[in-house]
Amino acid sequence: MTAVFNPHNLQVDINALTGRLALKQTETALSKSIRNLSSGIRIHSAKDDPAGFTAATAMQTEITSTNQAVKNAERANSVIATVDNALAHLDSLMNDLRGLVTQAASTGGESPETLASLQLQADAVLSSIDFISAATKFNDQKLLDGSLDFTTFGLDKNAISKLVVNQANFLGRTEKDISVQVFEPPQQAALYYPYGALKSDTTLDIGGTGGYQSFSFDKEATVWDIADAVNRYRDSTGVAAVVRAEAIPGSLILTSNGLDNDIILTASVAGRAAGNAVVRFTAPKDGNDTLSLNFTEGYGNTPCIIEVVLQTDQTGASVTTAAQVADLINTSPLLKDGFGNGRFNAALPEKAAGSGIVQPFNQIAYYGDPKQSNQLQFLAPQNSPKIRFVSEPNSPLSLSEQSVVADDGTVTKDLIVHLETDRNGLVRTTANDLVRFFDYPSDENSQEILKKLGISVSVVDSLNSNLPCAADPPNGAGVLVPTYNGDCPPQDVNAFPDIVFGSYAASDFPTESPPAADNLGAVLIGASDGEGLGITFYSVEYGSQEFVSVLPFPTTDFPLTDNSGIRTDKTYGKDIVAQINGQWANGNGRIASACVSDLDIAVTVNPENYFQTTGFRISGGGTLLQLGQDAVSEQQARIGIPSVHSTALGGTNGYLSQLRTGEPFDLLTDTAQAYQIVMDVTKQIAELRGRLGAFQKNQVETVMNHHLDSIEIESGAKSGIADVDFAAQSSEMARQQVLMQANISVLQMNSQRTQMLLGLLQG
């Protein structure tokens, strides 16, 4: 029998079922509200809010990882703090050791027993340093014994004298390749004095980054004396000096009047013996169809003689070019040694073709002073006249001849050079001006005189006094001075005697006109077996912060030039310019350093072994610190902590262990060097503390603070998703309670109605 749907059907009470369903739903919602309010969490499982559950779960994972990253950073902070504490003790010990070395340096005020006691104390300090190196640990990991330093492979220690790897991230690999490319090497500050002696008593005020010191020298002092004096104060001034001494080949400029006809002749082998040679050009007056060369070998102090016999026309005039003479000297079998090598080299000046005609000569004379940039070399044929420089107010540069009657009645003619002067009588003619005038006479009379006499002139290089210059060099800018008869005292202390021709058979560079002698020819000059040729004043260290200052008095007698040849009394060094792994490095003297996301490195190059590119590998080592929340290489830091054992602390001046008893720099042997080592180590420890402190502050603590901020933000975001809203949930629970009471009341009313129906049926 099928029941018919009826609200008052006694078999199926639809109202009761509806009320019970509503009551159950209200009970479920009320239970959920009670659960959420009692726990404070809105999402307990994925069914509560699938999207919110996924987001909250991901955030909780991030928060958990970040919390662990904070703990890792705190651990790293503790490691570095432990190292810094140990290094602070080392700082204190180094201060004690510095005091001991300074006290031991006062040998005049301490007894031998006291000095021995100071050495024992120094040994105890070194033992304490070694103990700290071995005993400093964190979680049973030694920190300062070198086990946490980086290891390298393929490092060229001749090119790189010191390598400091502060931090290196291998980016998931087992090693890291490093390339160093040097574009400009570091330079010391340097000033050059180009002469081997002083012209007058001189005072030098010399200074560098360490300080200044004044030196006084008489004119008899040698460059060796000056260098020794400067080097005694190198520690206090930061400036040292070295004598520039080297064997130099003899050389000579073979000049002629006119254009494109100069030849530079140089001995192929340096030294006095090889450069002891005399050269002359002869021109047969009856004509000569063949250019040839005669050679007479020298012996002892007697020079060898090179005679070039010029090709001439029927009048005896030369028709030989400079290029032909140079080729003859370079190819003649007479000028070859036993191995077939040329003993002399003949070259044309730069950009010259050698097409000009050369003139005969067999006499030489000099005028002037290279220090005044006005020294001249004259070449002339046999029996050439004496040359005198004169000056009259407001006169142009010109030549004339003056008859001179000797005591025996013989009449000769002197060559008079009228120097150009202004209306006040001041000479305006420079050495360069005279060279140009001899090549390009401005008046017919001077032109005829030079053509007849065949005298030529060239400037002597004031900065390279072993070699005269061939054509209008910048070194002949000095003004010429009138000459005087050798029998008459000069009125001008800067005047020079009249120029008298003769041969000069010595390889020293002449400082005045040579005496008259046999007409052998012109001697090669400047040959040296290694005498002092000048002084280089240089900074002990390298870099743009280093400088050398040399203030001479009188200034005119002590010319100085920098690396570019510019006259100056102060110059600075240069920092290295380099790239490390393709990134421009910071240059500081010899040190090139780079600090990028995956590498913090400092390379100290060896300036004595210049290189353009070198490479090596960081093959391992360092201590790996996980600073990020993800265990990936980008969120890790690998830092190196070097050994602080006494055998590892130090550098170019020596190592700390060498201060122990019996070692080369103990307090009883060399306190000066010991002091330098102590200062180097003190700086080394300070730099290590500074580097670790910077890593601790700028990376560890910064990352840790970032993580804490991230945790706070992420926790807030997660709370917004997963935690209950107490106001909304409380309101919802109150609503559910009202609904439950309503549901119960409705069910009670429905039950009463059903009872009434049953009562009617029973009645």
PDB file of N, CA and C in Angstrom, residues 553-604:
ATOM      1  N   PHE A 553     117.936  72.940  -4.874  1.00  0.00           N
ATOM      2  CA  PHE A 553     118.408  74.326  -4.862  1.00  0.00           C
ATOM      3  C   PHE A 553     119.911  74.314  -5.122  1.00  0.00           C
ATOM      4  N   PRO A 554     120.401  75.000  -6.138  1.00  0.00           N
ATOM      5  CA  PRO A 554     119.626  75.806  -7.102  1.00  0.00           C
ATOM      6  C   PRO A 554     118.867  74.919  -8.092  1.00  0.00           C
ATOM      7  N   THR A 555     117.693  75.354  -8.494  1.00  0.00           N
ATOM      8  CA  THR A 555     116.817  74.541  -9.329  1.00  0.00           C
ATOM      9  C   THR A 555     117.372  74.329 -10.723  1.00  0.00           C
ATOM     10  N   THR A 556     118.109  75.301 -11.253  1.00  0.00           N
ATOM     11  CA  THR A 556     118.576  75.201 -12.639  1.00  0.00           C
ATOM     12  C   THR A 556     119.678  74.170 -12.806  1.00  0.00           C
ATOM     13  N   ASP A 557     120.359  73.801 -11.719  1.00  0.00           N
ATOM     14  CA  ASP A 557     121.486  72.875 -11.822  1.00  0.00           C
ATOM     15  C   ASP A 557     121.089  71.431 -11.572  1.00  0.00           C
ATOM     16  N   PHE A 558     119.817  71.171 -11.308  1.00  0.00           N
ATOM     17  CA  PHE A 558     119.390  69.805 -11.013  1.00  0.00           C
ATOM     18  C   PHE A 558     118.049  69.544 -11.709  1.00  0.00           C
ATOM     19  N   PRO A 559     118.074  69.420 -13.057  1.00  0.00           N
ATOM     20  CA  PRO A 559     116.819  69.205 -13.797  1.00  0.00           C
ATOM     21  C   PRO A 559     116.247  67.819 -13.530  1.00  0.00           C
ATOM     22  N   LEU A 560     114.928  67.730 -13.421  1.00  0.00           N
ATOM     23  CA  LEU A 560     114.236  66.475 -13.147  1.00  0.00           C
ATOM     24  C   LEU A 560     113.109  66.294 -14.149  1.00  0.00           C
ATOM     25  N   THR A 561     112.871  65.057 -14.549  1.00  0.00           N
ATOM     26  CA  THR A 561     111.768  64.751 -15.464  1.00  0.00           C
ATOM     27  C   THR A 561     110.978  63.571 -14.924  1.00  0.00           C
ATOM     28  N   ASP A 562     109.708  63.477 -15.357  1.00  0.00           N
ATOM     29  CA  ASP A 562     108.890  62.333 -14.968  1.00  0.00           C
ATOM     30  C   ASP A 562     108.969  61.254 -16.039  1.00  0.00           C
ATOM     31  N   ASN A 563     108.084  60.266 -15.957  1.00  0.00           N
ATOM     32  CA  ASN A 563     108.124  59.149 -16.907  1.00  0.00           C
ATOM     33  C   ASN A 563     107.877  59.586 -18.342  1.00  0.00           C
ATOM     34  N   SER A 564     107.220  60.721 -18.509  1.00  0.00           N
ATOM     35  CA  SER A 564     106.916  61.207 -19.855  1.00  0.00           C
ATOM     36  C   SER A 564     107.964  62.176 -20.377  1.00  0.00           C
ATOM     37  N   GLY A 565     109.025  62.403 -19.610  1.00  0.00           N
ATOM     38  CA  GLY A 565     110.060  63.326 -20.026  1.00  0.00           C
ATOM     39  C   GLY A 565     109.727  64.781 -19.769  1.00  0.00           C
ATOM     40  N   ILE A 566     108.682  65.046 -18.982  1.00  0.00           N
ATOM     41  CA  ILE A 566     108.272  66.415 -18.684  1.00  0.00           C
ATOM     42  C   ILE A 566     109.020  66.908 -17.451  1.00  0.00           C
ATOM     43  N   ARG A 567     109.557  68.119 -17.537  1.00  0.00           N
ATOM     44  CA  ARG A 567     110.273  68.703 -16.410  1.00  0.00           C
ATOM     45  C   ARG A 567     109.301  68.971 -15.256  1.00  0.00           C
ATOM     46  N   THR A 568     109.574  68.441 -14.086  1.00  0.00           N
ATOM     47  CA  THR A 568     108.727  68.639 -12.907  1.00  0.00           C
ATOM     48  C   THR A 568     109.525  68.264 -11.677  1.00  0.00           C
ATOM     49  N   ASP A 569     109.059  68.714 -10.498  1.00  0.00           N
ATOM     50  CA  ASP A 569     109.725  68.335  -9.248  1.00  0.00           C
ATOM     51  C   ASP A 569     108.832  67.464  -8.374  1.00  0.00           C
ATOM     52  N   LYS A 570     107.654  67.067  -8.889  1.00  0.00           N
ATOM     53  CA  LYS A 570     106.770  66.188  -8.124  1.00  0.00           C
ATOM     54  C   LYS A 570     105.950  65.342  -9.087  1.00  0.00           C
ATOM     55  N   THR A 571     105.808  64.070  -8.764  1.00  0.00           N
ATOM     56  CA  THR A 571     105.041  63.175  -9.618  1.00  0.00           C
ATOM     57  C   THR A 571     104.371  62.116  -8.763  1.00  0.00           C
ATOM     58  N   TYR A 572     103.318  61.507  -9.311  1.00  0.00           N
ATOM     59  CA  TYR A 572     102.536  60.497  -8.601  1.00  0.00           C
ATOM     60  C   TYR A 572     102.605  59.165  -9.351  1.00  0.00           C
ATOM     61  N   GLY A 573     102.366  58.092  -8.606  1.00  0.00           N
ATOM     62  CA  GLY A 573     102.305  56.775  -9.212  1.00  0.00           C
ATOM     63  C   GLY A 573     100.947  56.515  -9.850  1.00  0.00           C
ATOM     64  N   LYS A 574     100.739  55.289 -10.303  1.00  0.00           N
ATOM     65  CA  LYS A 574      99.483  54.914 -10.939  1.00  0.00           C
ATOM     66  C   LYS A 574      98.995  53.589 -10.382  1.00  0.00           C
ATOM     67  N   ASP A 575      97.657  53.475 -10.238  1.00  0.00           N
ATOM     68  CA  ASP A 575      97.040  52.229  -9.791  1.00  0.00           C
ATOM     69  C   ASP A 575      96.921  51.266 -10.962  1.00  0.00           C
ATOM     70  N   ILE A 576      96.839  49.998 -10.633  1.00  0.00           N
ATOM     71  CA  ILE A 576      96.635  48.981 -11.655  1.00  0.00           C
ATOM     72  C   ILE A 576      95.258  49.142 -12.274  1.00  0.00           C
ATOM     73  N   VAL A 577      95.167  48.893 -13.573  1.00  0.00           N
ATOM     74  CA  VAL A 577      93.888  48.872 -14.281  1.00  0.00           C
ATOM     75  C   VAL A 577      93.704  47.450 -14.806  1.00  0.00           C
ATOM     76  N   ALA A 578      92.686  46.752 -14.307  1.00  0.00           N
ATOM     77  CA  ALA A 578      92.535  45.336 -14.640  1.00  0.00           C
ATOM     78  C   ALA A 578      91.076  44.928 -14.584  1.00  0.00           C
ATOM     79  N   GLN A 579      90.802  43.777 -15.174  1.00  0.00           N
ATOM     80  CA  GLN A 579      89.502  43.120 -15.079  1.00  0.00           C
ATOM     81  C   GLN A 579      89.684  41.751 -14.437  1.00  0.00           C
ATOM     82  N   ILE A 580      88.716  41.367 -13.594  1.00  0.00           N
ATOM     83  CA  ILE A 580      88.687  40.041 -12.996  1.00  0.00           C
ATOM     84  C   ILE A 580      87.384  39.387 -13.411  1.00  0.00           C
ATOM     85  N   ASN A 581      87.510  38.275 -14.122  1.00  0.00           N
ATOM     86  CA  ASN A 581      86.341  37.573 -14.672  1.00  0.00           C
ATOM     87  C   ASN A 581      85.450  38.522 -15.489  1.00  0.00           C
ATOM     88  N   GLY A 582      86.105  39.391 -16.256  1.00  0.00           N
ATOM     89  CA  GLY A 582      85.377  40.279 -17.152  1.00  0.00           C
ATOM     90  C   GLY A 582      84.793  41.506 -16.503  1.00  0.00           C
ATOM     91  N   GLN A 583      84.953  41.648 -15.177  1.00  0.00           N
ATOM     92  CA  GLN A 583      84.432  42.812 -14.473  1.00  0.00           C
ATOM     93  C   GLN A 583      85.587  43.757 -14.134  1.00  0.00           C
ATOM     94  N   TRP A 584      85.364  45.064 -14.338  1.00  0.00           N
ATOM     95  CA  TRP A 584      86.421  46.017 -13.994  1.00  0.00           C
ATOM     96  C   TRP A 584      86.688  45.970 -12.499  1.00  0.00           C
ATOM     97  N   ALA A 585      87.956  45.838 -12.153  1.00  0.00           N
ATOM     98  CA  ALA A 585      88.357  45.733 -10.754  1.00  0.00           C
ATOM     99  C   ALA A 585      88.690  47.110 -10.198  1.00  0.00           C
ATOM    100  N   ASN A 586      88.602  47.235  -8.902  1.00  0.00           N
ATOM    101  CA  ASN A 586      89.049  48.444  -8.220  1.00  0.00           C
ATOM    102  C   ASN A 586      90.563  48.367  -8.062  1.00  0.00           C
ATOM    103  N   GLY A 587      91.266  49.377  -8.571  1.00  0.00           N
ATOM    104  CA  GLY A 587      92.719  49.381  -8.478  1.00  0.00           C
ATOM    105  C   GLY A 587      93.203  50.209  -7.312  1.00  0.00           C
ATOM    106  N   ASN A 588      94.100  49.640  -6.532  1.00  0.00           N
ATOM    107  CA  ASN A 588      94.724  50.353  -5.417  1.00  0.00           C
ATOM    108  C   ASN A 588      96.187  49.940  -5.375  1.00  0.00           C
ATOM    109  N   GLY A 589      97.020  50.709  -6.052  1.00  0.00           N
ATOM    110  CA  GLY A 589      98.423  50.315  -6.142  1.00  0.00           C
ATOM    111  C   GLY A 589      98.559  49.041  -6.956  1.00  0.00           C
ATOM    112  N   ARG A 590      99.163  48.011  -6.335  1.00  0.00           N
ATOM    113  CA  ARG A 590      99.352  46.725  -7.013  1.00  0.00           C
ATOM    114  C   ARG A 590      98.158  45.797  -6.842  1.00  0.00           C
ATOM    115  N   ILE A 591      97.150  46.229  -6.082  1.00  0.00           N
ATOM    116  CA  ILE A 591      96.036  45.356  -5.740  1.00  0.00           C
ATOM    117  C   ILE A 591      94.845  45.649  -6.643  1.00  0.00           C
ATOM    118  N   ALA A 592      94.339  44.608  -7.292  1.00  0.00           N
ATOM    119  CA  ALA A 592      93.098  44.686  -8.061  1.00  0.00           C
ATOM    120  C   ALA A 592      92.060  43.853  -7.325  1.00  0.00           C
ATOM    121  N   SER A 593      90.968  44.470  -6.935  1.00  0.00           N
ATOM    122  CA  SER A 593      89.941  43.768  -6.165  1.00  0.00           C
ATOM    123  C   SER A 593      88.600  43.893  -6.861  1.00  0.00           C
ATOM    124  N   ALA A 594      87.801  42.835  -6.722  1.00  0.00           N
ATOM    125  CA  ALA A 594      86.463  42.816  -7.305  1.00  0.00           C
ATOM    126  C   ALA A 594      85.514  42.201  -6.297  1.00  0.00           C
ATOM    127  N   CYS A 595      84.349  42.805  -6.171  1.00  0.00           N
ATOM    128  CA  CYS A 595      83.327  42.302  -5.251  1.00  0.00           C
ATOM    129  C   CYS A 595      81.993  42.309  -5.988  1.00  0.00           C
ATOM    130  N   VAL A 596      81.581  41.117  -6.438  1.00  0.00           N
ATOM    131  CA  VAL A 596      80.297  40.955  -7.112  1.00  0.00           C
ATOM    132  C   VAL A 596      79.510  39.891  -6.357  1.00  0.00           C
ATOM    133  N   SER A 597      78.346  39.523  -6.878  1.00  0.00           N
ATOM    134  CA  SER A 597      77.455  38.638  -6.132  1.00  0.00           C
ATOM    135  C   SER A 597      78.069  37.280  -5.840  1.00  0.00           C
ATOM    136  N   ASP A 598      78.916  36.773  -6.737  1.00  0.00           N
ATOM    137  CA  ASP A 598      79.458  35.430  -6.546  1.00  0.00           C
ATOM    138  C   ASP A 598      80.954  35.410  -6.248  1.00  0.00           C
ATOM    139  N   LEU A 599      81.575  36.600  -6.075  1.00  0.00           N
ATOM    140  CA  LEU A 599      83.022  36.609  -5.877  1.00  0.00           C
ATOM    141  C   LEU A 599      83.472  37.880  -5.173  1.00  0.00           C
ATOM    142  N   ASP A 600      84.302  37.710  -4.161  1.00  0.00           N
ATOM    143  CA  ASP A 600      84.962  38.827  -3.481  1.00  0.00           C
ATOM    144  C   ASP A 600      86.434  38.452  -3.381  1.00  0.00           C
ATOM    145  N   ILE A 601      87.263  39.111  -4.199  1.00  0.00           N
ATOM    146  CA  ILE A 601      88.650  38.678  -4.353  1.00  0.00           C
ATOM    147  C   ILE A 601      89.563  39.875  -4.466  1.00  0.00           C
ATOM    148  N   ALA A 602      90.801  39.725  -4.011  1.00  0.00           N
ATOM    149  CA  ALA A 602      91.828  40.757  -4.147  1.00  0.00           C
ATOM    150  C   ALA A 602      93.107  40.099  -4.642  1.00  0.00           C
ATOM    151  N   VAL A 603      93.631  40.625  -5.748  1.00  0.00           N
ATOM    152  CA  VAL A 603      94.823  40.071  -6.380  1.00  0.00           C
ATOM    153  C   VAL A 603      95.931  41.109  -6.312  1.00  0.00           C
ATOM    154  N   THR A 604      97.078  40.737  -5.756  1.00  0.00           N
ATOM    155  CA  THR A 604      98.249  41.605  -5.717  1.00  0.00           C
ATOM    156  C   THR A 604      99.235  41.131  -6.770  1.00  0.00           C
TER     157      THR A 604
END
